[in-house]
Tab-separated table of C-alpha atoms and ligand atoms in Angstrom:
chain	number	residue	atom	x	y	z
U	1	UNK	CA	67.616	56.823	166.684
U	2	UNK	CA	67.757	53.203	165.309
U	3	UNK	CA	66.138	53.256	161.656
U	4	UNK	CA	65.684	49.544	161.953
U	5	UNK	CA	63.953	50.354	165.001
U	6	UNK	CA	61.783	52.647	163.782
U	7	UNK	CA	61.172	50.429	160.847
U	8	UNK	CA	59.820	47.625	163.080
U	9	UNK	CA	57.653	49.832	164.832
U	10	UNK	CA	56.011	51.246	161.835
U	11	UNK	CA	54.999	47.422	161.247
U	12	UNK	CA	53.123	47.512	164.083
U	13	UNK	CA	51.621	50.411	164.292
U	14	UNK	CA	49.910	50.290	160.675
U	15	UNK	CA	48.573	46.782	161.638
U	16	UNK	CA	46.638	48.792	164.730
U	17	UNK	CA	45.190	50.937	162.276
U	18	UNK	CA	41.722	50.159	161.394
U	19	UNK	CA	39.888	53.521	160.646
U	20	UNK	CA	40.692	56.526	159.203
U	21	UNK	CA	40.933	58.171	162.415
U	22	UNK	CA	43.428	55.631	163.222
U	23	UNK	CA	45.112	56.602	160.092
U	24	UNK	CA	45.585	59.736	160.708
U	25	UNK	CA	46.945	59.881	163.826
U	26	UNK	CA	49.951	57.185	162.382
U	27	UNK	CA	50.523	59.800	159.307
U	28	UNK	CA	50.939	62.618	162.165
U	29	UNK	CA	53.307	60.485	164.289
U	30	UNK	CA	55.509	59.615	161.283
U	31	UNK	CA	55.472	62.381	158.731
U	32	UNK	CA	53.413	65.223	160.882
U	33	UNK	CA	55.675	68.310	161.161
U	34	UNK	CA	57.137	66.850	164.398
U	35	UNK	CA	56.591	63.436	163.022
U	36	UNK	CA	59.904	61.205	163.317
U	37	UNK	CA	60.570	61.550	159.853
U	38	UNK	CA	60.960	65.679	160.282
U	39	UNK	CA	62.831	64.280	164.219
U	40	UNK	CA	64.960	62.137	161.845
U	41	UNK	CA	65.680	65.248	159.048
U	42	UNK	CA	66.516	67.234	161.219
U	43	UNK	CA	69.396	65.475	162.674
U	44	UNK	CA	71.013	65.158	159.313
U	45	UNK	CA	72.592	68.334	159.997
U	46	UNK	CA	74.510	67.084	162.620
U	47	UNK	CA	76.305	63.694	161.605
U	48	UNK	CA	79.669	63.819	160.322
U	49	UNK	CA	79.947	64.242	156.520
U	50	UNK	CA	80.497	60.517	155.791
U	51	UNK	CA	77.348	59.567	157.648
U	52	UNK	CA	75.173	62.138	155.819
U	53	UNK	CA	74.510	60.982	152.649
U	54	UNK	CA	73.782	56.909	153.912
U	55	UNK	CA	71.738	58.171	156.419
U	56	UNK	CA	69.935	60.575	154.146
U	57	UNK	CA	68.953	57.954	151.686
U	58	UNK	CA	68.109	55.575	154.979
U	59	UNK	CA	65.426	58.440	156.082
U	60	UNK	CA	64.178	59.013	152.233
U	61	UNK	CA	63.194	55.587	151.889
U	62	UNK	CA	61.712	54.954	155.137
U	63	UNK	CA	59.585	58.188	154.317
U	64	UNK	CA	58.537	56.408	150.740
U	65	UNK	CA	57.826	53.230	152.878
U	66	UNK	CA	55.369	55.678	155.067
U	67	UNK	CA	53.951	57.041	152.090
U	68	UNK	CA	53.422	54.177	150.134
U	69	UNK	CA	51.880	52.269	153.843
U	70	UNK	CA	49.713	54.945	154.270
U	71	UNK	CA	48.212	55.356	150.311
U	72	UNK	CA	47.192	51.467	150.746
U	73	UNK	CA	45.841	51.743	154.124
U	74	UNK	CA	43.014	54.333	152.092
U	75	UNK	CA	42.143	52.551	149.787
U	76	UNK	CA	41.749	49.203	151.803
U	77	UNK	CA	39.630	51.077	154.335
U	78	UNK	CA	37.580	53.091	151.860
U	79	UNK	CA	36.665	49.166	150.250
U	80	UNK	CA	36.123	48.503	153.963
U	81	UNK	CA	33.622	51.230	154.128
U	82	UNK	CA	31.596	50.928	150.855
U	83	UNK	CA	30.838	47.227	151.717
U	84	UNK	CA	29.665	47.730	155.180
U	85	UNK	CA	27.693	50.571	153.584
U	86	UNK	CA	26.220	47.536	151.450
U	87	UNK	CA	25.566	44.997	154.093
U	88	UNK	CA	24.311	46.939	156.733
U	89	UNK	CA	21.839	48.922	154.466
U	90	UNK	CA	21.793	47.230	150.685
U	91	UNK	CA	18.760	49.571	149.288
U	92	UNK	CA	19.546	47.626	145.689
U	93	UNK	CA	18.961	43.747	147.521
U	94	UNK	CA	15.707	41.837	146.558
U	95	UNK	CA	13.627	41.815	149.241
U	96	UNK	CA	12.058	38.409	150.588
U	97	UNK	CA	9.868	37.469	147.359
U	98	UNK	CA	5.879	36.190	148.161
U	99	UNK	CA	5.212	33.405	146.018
U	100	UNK	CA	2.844	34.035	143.670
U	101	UNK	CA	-0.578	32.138	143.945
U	102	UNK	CA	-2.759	31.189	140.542
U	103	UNK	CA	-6.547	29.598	140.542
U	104	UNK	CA	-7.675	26.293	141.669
U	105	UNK	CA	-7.242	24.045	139.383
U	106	UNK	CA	-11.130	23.218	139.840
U	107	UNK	CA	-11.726	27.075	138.720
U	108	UNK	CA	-9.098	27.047	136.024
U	109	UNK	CA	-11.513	24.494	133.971
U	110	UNK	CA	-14.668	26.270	135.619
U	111	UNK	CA	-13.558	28.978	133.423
U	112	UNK	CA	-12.533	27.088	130.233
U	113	UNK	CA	-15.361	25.044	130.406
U	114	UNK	CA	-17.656	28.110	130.617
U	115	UNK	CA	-15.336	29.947	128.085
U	116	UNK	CA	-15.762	27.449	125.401
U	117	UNK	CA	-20.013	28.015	126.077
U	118	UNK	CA	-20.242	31.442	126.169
U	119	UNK	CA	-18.161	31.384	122.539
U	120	UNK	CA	-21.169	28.923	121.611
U	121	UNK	CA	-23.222	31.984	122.636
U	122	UNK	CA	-24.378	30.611	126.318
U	123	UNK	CA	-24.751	33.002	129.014
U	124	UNK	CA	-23.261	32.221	132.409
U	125	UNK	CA	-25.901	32.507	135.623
U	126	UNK	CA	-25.261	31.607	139.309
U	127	UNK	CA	-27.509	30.223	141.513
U	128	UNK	CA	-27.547	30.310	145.134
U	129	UNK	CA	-26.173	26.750	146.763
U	130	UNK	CA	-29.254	26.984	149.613
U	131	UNK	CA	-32.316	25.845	147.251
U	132	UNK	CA	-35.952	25.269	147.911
U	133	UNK	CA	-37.035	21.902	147.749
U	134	UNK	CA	-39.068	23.009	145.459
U	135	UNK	CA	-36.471	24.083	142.749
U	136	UNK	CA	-34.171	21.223	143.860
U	137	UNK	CA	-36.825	18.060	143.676
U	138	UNK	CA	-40.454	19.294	142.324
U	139	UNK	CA	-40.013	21.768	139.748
U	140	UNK	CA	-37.519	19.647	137.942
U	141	UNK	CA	-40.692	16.987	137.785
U	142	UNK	CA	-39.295	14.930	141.144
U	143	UNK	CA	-42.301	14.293	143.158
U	144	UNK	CA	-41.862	13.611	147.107
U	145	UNK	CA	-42.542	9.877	146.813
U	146	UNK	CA	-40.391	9.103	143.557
U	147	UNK	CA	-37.722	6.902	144.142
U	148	UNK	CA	-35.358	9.426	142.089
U	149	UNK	CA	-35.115	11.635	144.537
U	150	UNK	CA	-33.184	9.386	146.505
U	151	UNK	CA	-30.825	9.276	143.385
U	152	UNK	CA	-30.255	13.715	144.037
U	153	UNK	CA	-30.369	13.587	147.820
U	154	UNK	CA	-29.262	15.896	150.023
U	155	UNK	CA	-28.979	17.915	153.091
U	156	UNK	CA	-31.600	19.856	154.157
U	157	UNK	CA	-31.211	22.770	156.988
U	158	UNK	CA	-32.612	21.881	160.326
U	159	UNK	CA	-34.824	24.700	161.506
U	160	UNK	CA	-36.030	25.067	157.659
U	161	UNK	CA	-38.083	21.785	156.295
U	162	UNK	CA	-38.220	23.473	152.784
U	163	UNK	CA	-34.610	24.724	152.475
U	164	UNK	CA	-31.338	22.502	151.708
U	165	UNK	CA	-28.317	22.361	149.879
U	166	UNK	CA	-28.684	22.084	145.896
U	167	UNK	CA	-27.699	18.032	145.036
U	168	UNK	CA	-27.436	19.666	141.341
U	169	UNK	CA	-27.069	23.006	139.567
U	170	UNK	CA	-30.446	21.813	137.737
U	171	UNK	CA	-33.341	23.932	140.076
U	172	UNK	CA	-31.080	26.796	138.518
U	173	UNK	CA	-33.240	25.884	135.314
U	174	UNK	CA	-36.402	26.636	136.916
U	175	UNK	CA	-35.137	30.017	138.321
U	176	UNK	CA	-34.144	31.392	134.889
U	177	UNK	CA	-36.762	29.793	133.151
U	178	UNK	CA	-39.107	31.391	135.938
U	179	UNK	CA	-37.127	34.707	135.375
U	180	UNK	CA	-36.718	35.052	131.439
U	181	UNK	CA	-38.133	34.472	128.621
U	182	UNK	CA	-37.084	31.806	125.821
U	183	UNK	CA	-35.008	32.232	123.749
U	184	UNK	CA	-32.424	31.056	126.817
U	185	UNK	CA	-28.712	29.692	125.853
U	186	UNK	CA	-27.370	29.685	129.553
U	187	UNK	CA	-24.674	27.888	131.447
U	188	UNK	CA	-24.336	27.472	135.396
U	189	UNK	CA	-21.637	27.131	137.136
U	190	UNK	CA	-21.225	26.277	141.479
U	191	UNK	CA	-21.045	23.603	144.146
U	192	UNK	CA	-23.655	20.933	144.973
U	193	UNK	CA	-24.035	18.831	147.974
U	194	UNK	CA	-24.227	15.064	148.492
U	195	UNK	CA	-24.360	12.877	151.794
U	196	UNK	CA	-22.135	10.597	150.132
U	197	UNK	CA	-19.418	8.509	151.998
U	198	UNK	CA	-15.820	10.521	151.095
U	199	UNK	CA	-13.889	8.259	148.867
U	200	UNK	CA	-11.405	8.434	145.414
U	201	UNK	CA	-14.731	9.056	143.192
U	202	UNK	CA	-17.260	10.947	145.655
U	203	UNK	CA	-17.172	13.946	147.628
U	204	UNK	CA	-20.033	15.472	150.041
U	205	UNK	CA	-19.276	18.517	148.086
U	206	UNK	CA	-18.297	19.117	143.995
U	207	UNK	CA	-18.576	21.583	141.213
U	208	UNK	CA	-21.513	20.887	138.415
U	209	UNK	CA	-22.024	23.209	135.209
U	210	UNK	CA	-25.812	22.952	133.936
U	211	UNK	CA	-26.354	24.059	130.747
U	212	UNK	CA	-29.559	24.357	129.265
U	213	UNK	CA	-31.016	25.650	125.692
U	214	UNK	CA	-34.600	26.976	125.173
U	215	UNK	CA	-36.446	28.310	122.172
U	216	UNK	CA	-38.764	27.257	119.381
U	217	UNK	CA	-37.435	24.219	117.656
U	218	UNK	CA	-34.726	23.588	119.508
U	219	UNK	CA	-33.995	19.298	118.520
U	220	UNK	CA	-31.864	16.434	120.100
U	221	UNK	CA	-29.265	17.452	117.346
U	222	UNK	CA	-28.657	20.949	118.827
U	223	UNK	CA	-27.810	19.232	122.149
U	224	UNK	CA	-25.490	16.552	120.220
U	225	UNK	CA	-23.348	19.261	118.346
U	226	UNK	CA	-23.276	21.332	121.084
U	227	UNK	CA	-21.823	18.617	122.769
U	228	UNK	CA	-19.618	17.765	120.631
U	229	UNK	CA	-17.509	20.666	120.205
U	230	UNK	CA	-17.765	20.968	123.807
U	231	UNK	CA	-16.347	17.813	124.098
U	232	UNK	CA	-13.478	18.131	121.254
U	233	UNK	CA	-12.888	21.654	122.993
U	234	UNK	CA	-11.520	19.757	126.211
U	235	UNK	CA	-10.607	16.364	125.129
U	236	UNK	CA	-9.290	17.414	121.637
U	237	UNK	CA	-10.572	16.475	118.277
U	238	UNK	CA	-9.979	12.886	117.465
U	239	UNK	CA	-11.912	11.696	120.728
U	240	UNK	CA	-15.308	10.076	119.935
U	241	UNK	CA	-18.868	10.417	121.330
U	242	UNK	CA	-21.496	8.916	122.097
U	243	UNK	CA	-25.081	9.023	123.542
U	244	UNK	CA	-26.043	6.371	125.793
U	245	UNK	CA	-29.978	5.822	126.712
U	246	UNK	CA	-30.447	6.925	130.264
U	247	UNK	CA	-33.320	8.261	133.053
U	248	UNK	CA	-33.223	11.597	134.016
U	249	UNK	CA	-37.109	13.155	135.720
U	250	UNK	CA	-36.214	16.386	134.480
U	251	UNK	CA	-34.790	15.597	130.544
U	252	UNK	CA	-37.258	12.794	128.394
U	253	UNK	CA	-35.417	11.488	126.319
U	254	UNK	CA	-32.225	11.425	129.169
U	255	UNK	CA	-28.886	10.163	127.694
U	256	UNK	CA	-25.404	9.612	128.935
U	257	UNK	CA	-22.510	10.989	127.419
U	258	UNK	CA	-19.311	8.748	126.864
U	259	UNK	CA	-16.219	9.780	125.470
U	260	UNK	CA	-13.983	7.522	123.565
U	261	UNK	CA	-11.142	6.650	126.499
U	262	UNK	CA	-8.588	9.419	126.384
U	263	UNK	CA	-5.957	6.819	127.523
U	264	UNK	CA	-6.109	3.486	125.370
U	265	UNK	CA	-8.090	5.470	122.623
U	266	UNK	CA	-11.042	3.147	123.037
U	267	UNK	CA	-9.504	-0.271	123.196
U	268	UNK	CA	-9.912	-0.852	127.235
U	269	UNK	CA	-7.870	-0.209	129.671
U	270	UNK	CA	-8.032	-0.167	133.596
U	271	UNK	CA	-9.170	3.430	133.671
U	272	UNK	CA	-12.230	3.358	131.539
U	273	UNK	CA	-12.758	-0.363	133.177
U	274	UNK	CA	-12.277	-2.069	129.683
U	275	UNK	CA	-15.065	-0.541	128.222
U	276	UNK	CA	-13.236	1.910	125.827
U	277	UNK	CA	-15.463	4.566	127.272
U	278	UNK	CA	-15.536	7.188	129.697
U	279	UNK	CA	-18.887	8.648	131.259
U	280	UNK	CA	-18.589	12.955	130.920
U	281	UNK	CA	-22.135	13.668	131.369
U	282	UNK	CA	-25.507	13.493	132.172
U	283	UNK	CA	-28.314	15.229	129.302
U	284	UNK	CA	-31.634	15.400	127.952
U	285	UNK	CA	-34.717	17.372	126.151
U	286	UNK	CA	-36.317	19.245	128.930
U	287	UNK	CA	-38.974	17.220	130.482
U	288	UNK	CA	-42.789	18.935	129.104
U	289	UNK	CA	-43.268	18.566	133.160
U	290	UNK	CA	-40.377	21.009	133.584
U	291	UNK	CA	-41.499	23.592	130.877
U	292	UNK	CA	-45.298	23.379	133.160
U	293	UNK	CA	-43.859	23.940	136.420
U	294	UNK	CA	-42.218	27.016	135.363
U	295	UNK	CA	-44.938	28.380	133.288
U	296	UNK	CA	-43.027	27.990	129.690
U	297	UNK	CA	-45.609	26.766	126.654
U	298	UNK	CA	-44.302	22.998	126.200
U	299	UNK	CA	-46.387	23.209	122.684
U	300	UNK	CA	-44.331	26.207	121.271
U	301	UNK	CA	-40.652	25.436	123.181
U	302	UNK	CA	-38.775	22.985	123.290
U	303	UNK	CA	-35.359	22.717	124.889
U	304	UNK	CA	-32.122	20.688	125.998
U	305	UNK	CA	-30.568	20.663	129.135
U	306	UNK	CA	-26.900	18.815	130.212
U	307	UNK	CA	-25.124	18.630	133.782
U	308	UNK	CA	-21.553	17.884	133.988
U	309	UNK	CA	-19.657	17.827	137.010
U	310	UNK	CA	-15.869	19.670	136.610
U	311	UNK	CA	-13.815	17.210	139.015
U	312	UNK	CA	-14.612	14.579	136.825
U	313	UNK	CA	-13.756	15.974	133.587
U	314	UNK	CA	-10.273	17.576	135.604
U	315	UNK	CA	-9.854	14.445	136.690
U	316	UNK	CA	-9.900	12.547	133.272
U	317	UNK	CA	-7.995	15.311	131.044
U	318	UNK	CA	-5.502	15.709	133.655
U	319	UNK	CA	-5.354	12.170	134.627
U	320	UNK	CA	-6.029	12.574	138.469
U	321	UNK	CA	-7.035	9.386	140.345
U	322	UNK	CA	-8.817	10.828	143.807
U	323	UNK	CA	-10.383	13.598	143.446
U	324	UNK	CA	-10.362	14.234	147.471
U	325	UNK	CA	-6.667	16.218	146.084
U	326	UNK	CA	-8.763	18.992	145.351
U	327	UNK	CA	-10.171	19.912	148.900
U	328	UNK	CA	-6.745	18.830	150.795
U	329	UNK	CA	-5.265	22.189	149.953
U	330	UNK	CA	-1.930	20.633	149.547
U	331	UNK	CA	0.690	22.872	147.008
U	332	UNK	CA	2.441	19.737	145.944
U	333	UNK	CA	-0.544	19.114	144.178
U	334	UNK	CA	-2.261	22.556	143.247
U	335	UNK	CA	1.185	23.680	141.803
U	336	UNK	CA	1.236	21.469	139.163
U	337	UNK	CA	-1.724	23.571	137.475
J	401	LIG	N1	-28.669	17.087	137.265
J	401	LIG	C1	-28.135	15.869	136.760
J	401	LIG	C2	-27.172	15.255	137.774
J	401	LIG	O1	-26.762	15.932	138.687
J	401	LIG	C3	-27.410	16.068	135.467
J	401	LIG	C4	-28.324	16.473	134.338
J	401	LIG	C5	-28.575	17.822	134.116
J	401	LIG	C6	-28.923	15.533	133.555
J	401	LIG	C7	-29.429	18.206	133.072
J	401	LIG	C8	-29.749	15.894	132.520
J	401	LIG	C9	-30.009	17.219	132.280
J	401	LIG	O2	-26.810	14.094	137.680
């Protein structure tokens, strides 16, 4: 038998071998007990004394070739193994992550807004957003023919002439003022309704918070430093305030509520339209009309009331310029909150 041969053939045959099967049936044909190797020993006997001991060492180190061929084949194929274990069933891999949502950015200063009131010792109410036109327009001392109401219109439901969609979170003053008894610290929360045009400053619908105060003695100065740290709550301390004369049917004396601009600190700029100041609020002492409608002694109470709507402050403290980018539902937006 030709050793060189034999060698050539053992190339090929371990490059066929690609399981352990496959393995073992080359380790039988080559050193099995009537492998070629034992074929090739026991030949030895048989050759002439001067070819023994060459082809002896020939046969030894073929046999440590097959050894050596066969101890590497393992171990490649057992590394084979363990990573098709791993890619065909990888218990350890991360699995296809869900992003993780957070709150609107509209309910994210919802909830600060009414955080900073309820440490002030307010109470948060709801209201429900289908009103009586009652609790929306009369109660809140808005008779049918005054031109005001125009000012808080609305929608109204079709087959119901006396039901519509709140314009304000205000007629929730007449429910808990209807409900409870002073003394009342309470903020409110929840969407109103407008048939305005859609544009960069107007929505059909928005987010208000009402706040009101009620109890014996209660003064304009309780509404302005209530205000106040409201406002240095939000805007931060070194903005300034101020109250600007204003009509409200509900709130005699009405005022506005300006803020010093948060962008050119009150020297004009193109967002606060040169004026220095930025409008935050509408607010008042609660109209005697008010405190008569819903059955509360205007002689003993008195009481403040404010409406704010949350786009607009968002929209100033965050620096957003349309505030239709809350209702589009778009990430590239919402993620940045
Ligand atoms: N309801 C008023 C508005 O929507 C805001 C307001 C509330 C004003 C309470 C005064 C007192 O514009």
């Amino acid at each position: 038998m030709d050793i060189n041969a034999i060698s050539t053939q053992i190339d090929l045959d371990i490059q066929g071998v690609h399981s352990s099967e496959g393995l073992e049936e080359f380790r039988l044909k080559y050193l099995g007990r009537k492998g070629v190797i034992a074929e090739l020993t026991s030949t030895i006997p048989s050759l002439s004394k001067d070819e023994r001991a060459a082809f002896g060492q020939q046969v030894n180190s073929l046999k440590n070739r097959l050894l050596a061929l066969v101890e590497d084949k393992q171990k490649t194929l057992s590394v084979q193994s363990e990573n098709t274990t791993y890619t065909s069933f990888d218990i350890g891999m991360p699995g296809i992550a869900q992003g993780l949502g957070h709150l609107h950015p509209v309910t994210q200063i919802t909830d600060e807004i009414c955080s900073i009131f309820s440490r002030l010792g307010f109470s948060i109410v709801d209201g429900p957003e289908i009103e009586t036109e009652y609790n929306n327009f009369t109660g809140l001392n808005i008779p049918l023919e005054h031109p005001s109401r125009e000012a808080f219109d609305t929608f109204y439901l079709k087959d119901y002439a006396k039901l519509l969609l709140r314009s304000h979170t205000s007629p929730v003053q007449v429910r808990a003022m209807q409900e409870r008894k002073p003394p009342l610290a309470i903020v409110v929360p929840g969407r109103v309704y407008r048939p305005d045009a859609v544009d960069a400053s107007h929505s059909f619908m928005f987010h208000q918070i009402e706040g009101f105060m009620v109890d014996a003695g209660i003064k304009f100065s309780d509404l302005k430093g209530v205000l106040e740290k409201f406002a240095k709550a939000i805007f931060g301390n070194t903005i300034n305030m101020r109250f600007r004369p204003h009509f409200f049917p509900f709130t005699e004396p009405s005022a506005e509520v300006d803020i010093s601009c948060i962008i050119c600190k009150g020297k004009g700029c193109s967002v606060c339209g040169r004026k220095g100041w930025l409008e935050i609020l509408g607010s008042g002492m609660i109209h005697p009309h008010v405190f008569k409608h819903v059955g509360i002694d205007a002689k003993k109470y008195t009481g403040f009331a404010f409406g704010l709507g949350v786009e607009r402050i968002a929209m100033l403290k965050y620096g957003i310029n349309d505030i239709r980018l809350f209702f589009e539902n778009d990430l590239r937006f919402l993620k940045q909150f």
